[in-house]
């Protein structure tokens, strides 16, 4: 076994999206090769209604897949395939835009005004960019949740882990998406396929990741995250950890415990031409998409 070294640590940055939603972006719109096949990761945990209520009214996507995971509150959605519904706490939506979809995503707070969740964008390979749009909604109760003897809890959002498989399937990037909670002081290792690009996103508590230079587990000096999740102050717990190659990661939770997403996928290694919600391989394909939008020919499937 070789422990994956931590390649970089960074903090998600505040940004504005949709019709005026305040969110934090861990990565996106900079270097699409960085975490190929993943293009973007947004943390939309928010406590102020005026900062999320404007939502994401009707907008197009082409050439990618978007994965929405709701922790608190809900998201009302509708799309050009005729789907509509509400994602609630713990639910997951996987949307394959393929050749083109128009949809809207409208967040709502829970009784305490909380609207918490994440959206990940996964790229599609050129052979599937114009595939038929598809959409999978997974209820929280269908998502496997495993608790280990030491109290570590893993929700298998996408992929397979510890013998449990998520019902979400047929995803081009073949990703593994885990929501991991580790109790205070517990040290834990997780296998990750050697050839996958891998990142962790810490959103509650704090902990340390082991460095490859000492497989016995001397931990990185730099503590990640560093603050317990607090509904009045969400700052300081939005750490993105990017890993180098290896076949496992080792982490030790701090005294508040630690909760993070561990996400990996097979790199696609193709050129990327990116225009907002449309991600293709060439600029000609981007021009075609814009032409299709202007001429009302963007939606191919009926
Ligand atoms: Mn969207």
Short mmCIF file of C-alpha atoms and ligand atoms in Angstrom, two decimals:
data_model
loop_
_atom_site.label_atom_id
_atom_site.label_comp_id
_atom_site.label_asym_id
_atom_site.label_seq_id
_atom_site.Cartn_x
_atom_site.Cartn_y
_atom_site.Cartn_z
CA UNK A 1 0.00 0.00 0.00
CA UNK A 2 1.20 3.51 -0.72
CA UNK A 3 -0.31 6.50 0.96
CA UNK A 4 -1.30 9.32 -1.35
CA UNK A 5 0.61 12.48 -0.49
CA UNK A 6 -1.32 15.70 -0.11
CA UNK A 7 -0.57 17.73 -3.25
CA UNK A 8 -2.35 20.91 -2.23
CA UNK A 9 -4.67 22.45 0.34
CA UNK A 10 -6.98 25.33 -0.48
CA UNK A 11 -10.13 27.01 0.77
CA UNK A 12 -13.34 27.32 -1.23
CA UNK A 13 -13.84 30.91 -2.34
CA UNK A 14 -17.06 32.94 -2.14
CA UNK A 15 -18.73 33.50 -5.48
CA UNK A 16 -22.14 34.32 -6.92
CA UNK A 17 -24.07 32.08 -9.31
CA UNK A 18 -27.52 31.69 -10.85
CA UNK A 19 -29.84 34.62 -10.19
CA UNK A 20 -27.74 35.78 -7.22
CA UNK A 21 -26.94 32.77 -5.03
CA UNK A 22 -24.00 33.19 -2.66
CA UNK A 23 -21.92 30.04 -2.58
CA UNK A 24 -18.33 28.86 -2.15
CA UNK A 25 -16.40 27.30 -5.03
CA UNK A 26 -13.66 24.80 -4.17
CA UNK A 27 -12.52 24.55 -7.81
CA UNK A 28 -13.77 25.28 -11.31
CA UNK A 29 -13.12 27.48 -14.35
CA UNK A 30 -9.34 27.44 -13.84
CA UNK A 31 -7.53 24.27 -14.79
CA UNK A 32 -9.83 21.51 -16.08
CA UNK A 33 -6.91 19.05 -16.04
CA UNK A 34 -6.36 19.51 -12.29
CA UNK A 35 -8.98 17.04 -11.13
CA UNK A 36 -10.05 15.54 -14.47
CA UNK A 37 -12.80 14.14 -14.87
CA UNK A 38 -14.18 16.67 -12.37
CA UNK A 39 -14.63 20.23 -13.56
CA UNK A 40 -16.17 22.12 -10.68
CA UNK A 41 -17.22 21.76 -7.06
CA UNK A 42 -19.59 24.20 -5.35
CA UNK A 43 -20.49 24.29 -1.65
CA UNK A 44 -23.87 25.95 -1.35
CA UNK A 45 -24.27 25.74 2.43
CA UNK A 46 -26.06 28.90 3.35
CA UNK A 47 -28.01 30.23 6.35
CA UNK A 48 -29.48 33.43 4.93
CA UNK A 49 -32.59 33.09 2.84
CA UNK A 50 -31.86 36.17 0.74
CA UNK A 51 -28.52 34.59 -0.23
CA UNK A 52 -30.01 31.42 -1.75
CA UNK A 53 -33.68 32.18 -2.54
CA UNK A 54 -32.95 33.70 -6.01
CA UNK A 55 -31.94 30.18 -7.07
CA UNK A 56 -30.87 28.96 -10.47
CA UNK A 57 -33.73 29.70 -12.88
CA UNK A 58 -33.93 28.03 -16.32
CA UNK A 59 -30.48 27.51 -17.81
CA UNK A 60 -28.87 25.09 -20.28
CA UNK A 61 -26.16 22.43 -19.88
CA UNK A 62 -24.38 20.38 -22.52
CA UNK A 63 -21.46 17.95 -22.47
CA UNK A 64 -21.30 17.32 -18.71
CA UNK A 65 -22.98 15.62 -15.78
CA UNK A 66 -23.96 17.46 -12.59
CA UNK A 67 -24.30 15.76 -9.21
CA UNK A 68 -26.27 17.51 -6.49
CA UNK A 69 -26.14 16.30 -2.88
CA UNK A 70 -28.45 18.02 -0.41
CA UNK A 71 -27.69 18.05 3.33
CA UNK A 72 -30.38 20.38 4.66
CA UNK A 73 -33.29 22.27 3.17
CA UNK A 74 -34.45 21.27 -0.32
CA UNK A 75 -34.10 21.99 -4.03
CA UNK A 76 -37.15 22.16 -6.30
CA UNK A 77 -36.19 21.23 -9.82
CA UNK A 78 -37.68 20.91 -13.28
CA UNK A 79 -36.17 20.17 -16.68
CA UNK A 80 -36.77 19.92 -20.41
CA UNK A 81 -37.16 16.14 -20.15
CA UNK A 82 -40.37 16.77 -18.25
CA UNK A 83 -38.96 15.76 -14.88
CA UNK A 84 -39.79 17.78 -11.81
CA UNK A 85 -39.56 17.17 -8.11
CA UNK A 86 -37.90 18.13 -4.87
CA UNK A 87 -34.58 16.98 -3.50
CA UNK A 88 -34.62 16.84 0.28
CA UNK A 89 -32.00 16.36 2.97
CA UNK A 90 -29.73 13.41 2.16
CA UNK A 91 -31.02 13.06 -1.43
CA UNK A 92 -28.83 12.93 -4.52
CA UNK A 93 -29.53 13.95 -8.11
CA UNK A 94 -27.37 12.88 -10.99
CA UNK A 95 -28.12 14.78 -14.19
CA UNK A 96 -26.50 13.81 -17.48
CA UNK A 97 -26.84 16.87 -19.71
CA UNK A 98 -25.44 15.07 -22.76
CA UNK A 99 -26.61 16.78 -25.97
CA UNK A 100 -28.55 19.37 -24.03
CA UNK A 101 -30.92 19.97 -21.18
CA UNK A 102 -32.65 23.05 -19.83
CA UNK A 103 -33.40 23.00 -16.16
CA UNK A 104 -34.00 25.05 -13.07
CA UNK A 105 -32.81 24.46 -9.53
CA UNK A 106 -34.55 26.45 -6.80
CA UNK A 107 -33.22 26.07 -3.24
CA UNK A 108 -35.42 26.36 -0.17
CA UNK A 109 -34.40 26.51 3.48
CA UNK A 110 -35.56 24.15 6.21
CA UNK A 111 -37.46 25.31 9.30
CA UNK A 112 -34.23 26.85 10.67
CA UNK A 113 -33.50 28.59 7.36
CA UNK A 114 -30.63 26.28 6.49
CA UNK A 115 -29.94 25.42 2.84
CA UNK A 116 -26.94 23.08 2.71
CA UNK A 117 -25.55 21.01 -0.12
CA UNK A 118 -22.96 20.50 -2.80
CA UNK A 119 -22.82 20.37 -6.58
CA UNK A 120 -20.10 18.56 -8.51
CA UNK A 121 -19.62 18.71 -12.28
CA UNK A 122 -18.16 15.66 -14.02
CA UNK A 123 -16.98 15.87 -17.60
CA UNK A 124 -18.21 13.55 -20.35
CA UNK A 125 -15.78 11.98 -22.85
CA UNK A 126 -16.16 13.16 -26.48
CA UNK A 127 -17.97 9.93 -27.36
CA UNK A 128 -20.75 10.77 -24.86
CA UNK A 129 -20.96 14.56 -25.01
CA UNK A 130 -23.98 14.36 -27.33
CA UNK A 131 -25.57 11.36 -25.62
CA UNK A 132 -29.22 11.44 -24.71
CA UNK A 133 -29.91 13.50 -21.58
CA UNK A 134 -30.64 11.43 -18.51
CA UNK A 135 -31.49 12.03 -14.96
CA UNK A 136 -31.45 9.97 -11.76
CA UNK A 137 -32.97 11.02 -8.47
CA UNK A 138 -31.95 8.98 -5.45
CA UNK A 139 -33.82 9.22 -2.20
CA UNK A 140 -31.76 9.43 0.97
CA UNK A 141 -33.17 6.11 2.21
CA UNK A 142 -31.73 4.30 -0.85
CA UNK A 143 -28.19 5.48 -0.17
CA UNK A 144 -26.14 2.79 1.61
CA UNK A 145 -24.80 3.90 4.96
CA UNK A 146 -22.15 1.83 6.72
CA UNK A 147 -20.96 2.24 10.31
CA UNK A 148 -17.64 0.67 11.23
CA UNK A 149 -16.73 -0.72 14.69
CA UNK A 150 -14.84 2.46 15.58
CA UNK A 151 -17.88 4.60 14.80
CA UNK A 152 -16.74 5.76 11.36
CA UNK A 153 -19.78 6.33 9.17
CA UNK A 154 -19.71 6.23 5.37
CA UNK A 155 -22.56 7.13 3.02
CA UNK A 156 -21.95 5.69 -0.44
CA UNK A 157 -23.28 8.49 -2.65
CA UNK A 158 -21.83 7.09 -5.89
CA UNK A 159 -19.85 3.93 -6.58
CA UNK A 160 -19.03 1.02 -4.35
CA UNK A 161 -17.39 0.91 -0.92
CA UNK A 162 -16.93 -1.70 1.80
CA UNK A 163 -19.15 -4.03 -0.24
CA UNK A 164 -22.06 -1.61 -0.56
CA UNK A 165 -23.13 -0.10 -3.84
CA UNK A 166 -24.94 3.15 -4.56
CA UNK A 167 -28.02 2.85 -6.81
CA UNK A 168 -26.65 5.64 -9.04
CA UNK A 169 -25.14 3.93 -12.08
CA UNK A 170 -23.97 4.31 -15.66
CA UNK A 171 -21.79 7.32 -14.99
CA UNK A 172 -19.08 7.99 -17.57
CA UNK A 173 -16.42 9.12 -15.12
CA UNK A 174 -17.03 5.99 -13.01
CA UNK A 175 -16.68 8.09 -9.88
CA UNK A 176 -16.60 7.17 -6.25
CA UNK A 177 -18.27 9.75 -4.03
CA UNK A 178 -18.28 9.08 -0.29
CA UNK A 179 -19.57 11.16 2.64
CA UNK A 180 -17.34 10.13 5.56
CA UNK A 181 -17.77 10.97 9.26
CA UNK A 182 -14.92 9.98 11.59
CA UNK A 183 -15.28 10.21 15.39
CA UNK A 184 -12.84 12.24 17.49
CA UNK A 185 -9.28 10.88 17.51
CA UNK A 186 -9.96 7.93 15.22
CA UNK A 187 -7.38 7.21 12.54
CA UNK A 188 -8.60 5.58 9.38
CA UNK A 189 -7.37 4.51 5.96
CA UNK A 190 -9.42 4.41 2.78
CA UNK A 191 -8.42 2.62 -0.41
CA UNK A 192 -8.57 4.66 -3.58
CA UNK A 193 -7.86 3.30 -7.07
CA UNK A 194 -4.30 4.28 -8.02
CA UNK A 195 -5.23 5.72 -11.41
CA UNK A 196 -8.01 8.00 -10.25
CA UNK A 197 -7.77 11.67 -9.54
CA UNK A 198 -8.84 12.17 -5.95
CA UNK A 199 -9.85 14.99 -3.67
CA UNK A 200 -11.36 15.45 -0.23
CA UNK A 201 -13.56 18.33 0.86
CA UNK A 202 -13.70 18.90 4.62
CA UNK A 203 -16.90 20.50 5.77
CA UNK A 204 -17.17 19.69 9.45
CA UNK A 205 -14.64 19.35 12.24
CA UNK A 206 -10.96 18.99 11.52
CA UNK A 207 -8.27 16.39 11.09
CA UNK A 208 -4.96 15.51 9.56
CA UNK A 209 -4.02 13.51 6.49
CA UNK A 210 -0.99 11.23 6.65
CA UNK A 211 1.90 11.96 4.36
CA UNK A 212 3.40 9.39 2.00
CA UNK A 213 6.88 9.97 3.38
CA UNK A 214 5.89 8.10 6.51
CA UNK A 215 3.49 5.25 5.84
CA UNK A 216 3.41 4.52 9.55
CA UNK A 217 1.43 7.64 9.91
CA UNK A 218 3.30 10.75 10.90
CA UNK A 219 0.65 13.23 10.00
CA UNK A 220 0.96 16.40 8.03
CA UNK A 221 1.79 19.31 10.25
CA UNK A 222 -0.79 21.50 8.66
CA UNK A 223 -4.20 20.85 10.15
CA UNK A 224 -6.98 20.99 7.63
CA UNK A 225 -10.29 22.68 8.21
CA UNK A 226 -9.66 23.66 11.82
CA UNK A 227 -13.10 24.76 12.91
CA UNK A 228 -16.13 22.87 13.86
CA UNK A 229 -19.13 23.37 11.69
CA UNK A 230 -21.20 26.09 13.24
CA UNK A 231 -24.45 27.27 11.78
CA UNK A 232 -23.68 30.87 12.64
CA UNK A 233 -20.21 30.83 11.20
CA UNK A 234 -19.49 28.70 8.19
CA UNK A 235 -16.07 30.11 7.55
CA UNK A 236 -12.92 28.07 8.01
CA UNK A 237 -14.28 24.64 7.28
CA UNK A 238 -14.26 24.56 3.50
CA UNK A 239 -10.93 22.92 2.82
CA UNK A 240 -10.16 21.21 -0.48
CA UNK A 241 -7.43 18.59 -0.27
CA UNK A 242 -5.96 17.43 -3.54
CA UNK A 243 -4.04 14.14 -3.44
CA UNK A 244 -1.13 12.88 -5.48
CA UNK A 245 -0.95 9.28 -6.70
CA UNK A 246 -1.06 6.26 -4.40
CA UNK A 247 -3.62 3.67 -3.42
CA UNK A 248 -4.95 4.85 -0.09
CA UNK A 249 -5.46 7.91 2.03
CA UNK A 250 -5.02 7.95 5.80
CA UNK A 251 -6.72 10.48 7.98
CA UNK A 252 -6.99 11.14 11.72
CA UNK A 253 -9.91 13.12 13.05
CA UNK A 254 -9.29 15.91 15.56
CA UNK A 255 -11.07 16.30 18.87
CA UNK A 256 -14.30 17.48 17.27
CA UNK A 257 -14.37 14.58 14.84
CA UNK A 258 -14.35 15.19 11.13
CA UNK A 259 -16.72 14.95 8.19
CA UNK A 260 -15.60 15.16 4.60
CA UNK A 261 -16.40 14.08 1.07
CA UNK A 262 -13.89 11.77 -0.60
CA UNK A 263 -14.31 11.86 -4.37
CA UNK A 264 -12.32 10.14 -7.11
CA UNK A 265 -12.76 9.47 -10.81
CA UNK A 266 -11.02 8.20 -13.93
CA UNK A 267 -9.33 11.01 -15.86
CA UNK A 268 -10.72 11.54 -19.39
CA UNK A 269 -7.58 13.25 -20.74
CA UNK A 270 -9.20 15.14 -23.63
CA UNK A 271 -9.09 18.80 -24.66
CA UNK A 272 -11.66 20.98 -22.88
CA UNK A 273 -13.53 23.93 -24.39
CA UNK A 274 -15.63 25.54 -21.67
CA UNK A 275 -18.32 28.16 -21.92
CA UNK A 276 -20.29 28.56 -18.67
CA UNK A 277 -22.63 25.56 -18.31
CA UNK A 278 -21.48 24.08 -21.64
CA UNK A 279 -18.30 22.01 -21.75
CA UNK A 280 -17.14 20.53 -25.05
CA UNK A 281 -13.83 19.48 -26.66
CA UNK A 282 -13.41 22.23 -29.26
CA UNK A 283 -14.31 25.89 -29.75
CA UNK A 284 -16.30 24.93 -32.85
CA UNK A 285 -18.52 22.76 -30.67
CA UNK A 286 -19.00 25.69 -28.28
CA UNK A 287 -19.97 27.93 -31.22
CA UNK A 288 -22.42 25.26 -32.37
CA UNK A 289 -23.97 25.11 -28.88
CA UNK A 290 -24.41 28.90 -28.77
CA UNK A 291 -25.87 28.81 -32.29
CA UNK A 292 -28.29 26.07 -31.17
CA UNK A 293 -29.33 28.13 -28.14
CA UNK A 294 -30.03 31.19 -30.32
CA UNK A 295 -31.95 29.16 -32.88
CA UNK A 296 -33.97 27.08 -30.44
CA UNK A 297 -32.34 23.84 -31.57
CA UNK A 298 -30.39 23.21 -28.36
CA UNK A 299 -32.72 20.53 -27.04
CA UNK A 300 -32.35 17.53 -29.32
CA UNK A 301 -34.27 14.90 -27.46
CA UNK A 302 -38.05 15.07 -27.26
MN1 LIG B 1 -27.66 23.52 -13.52
#
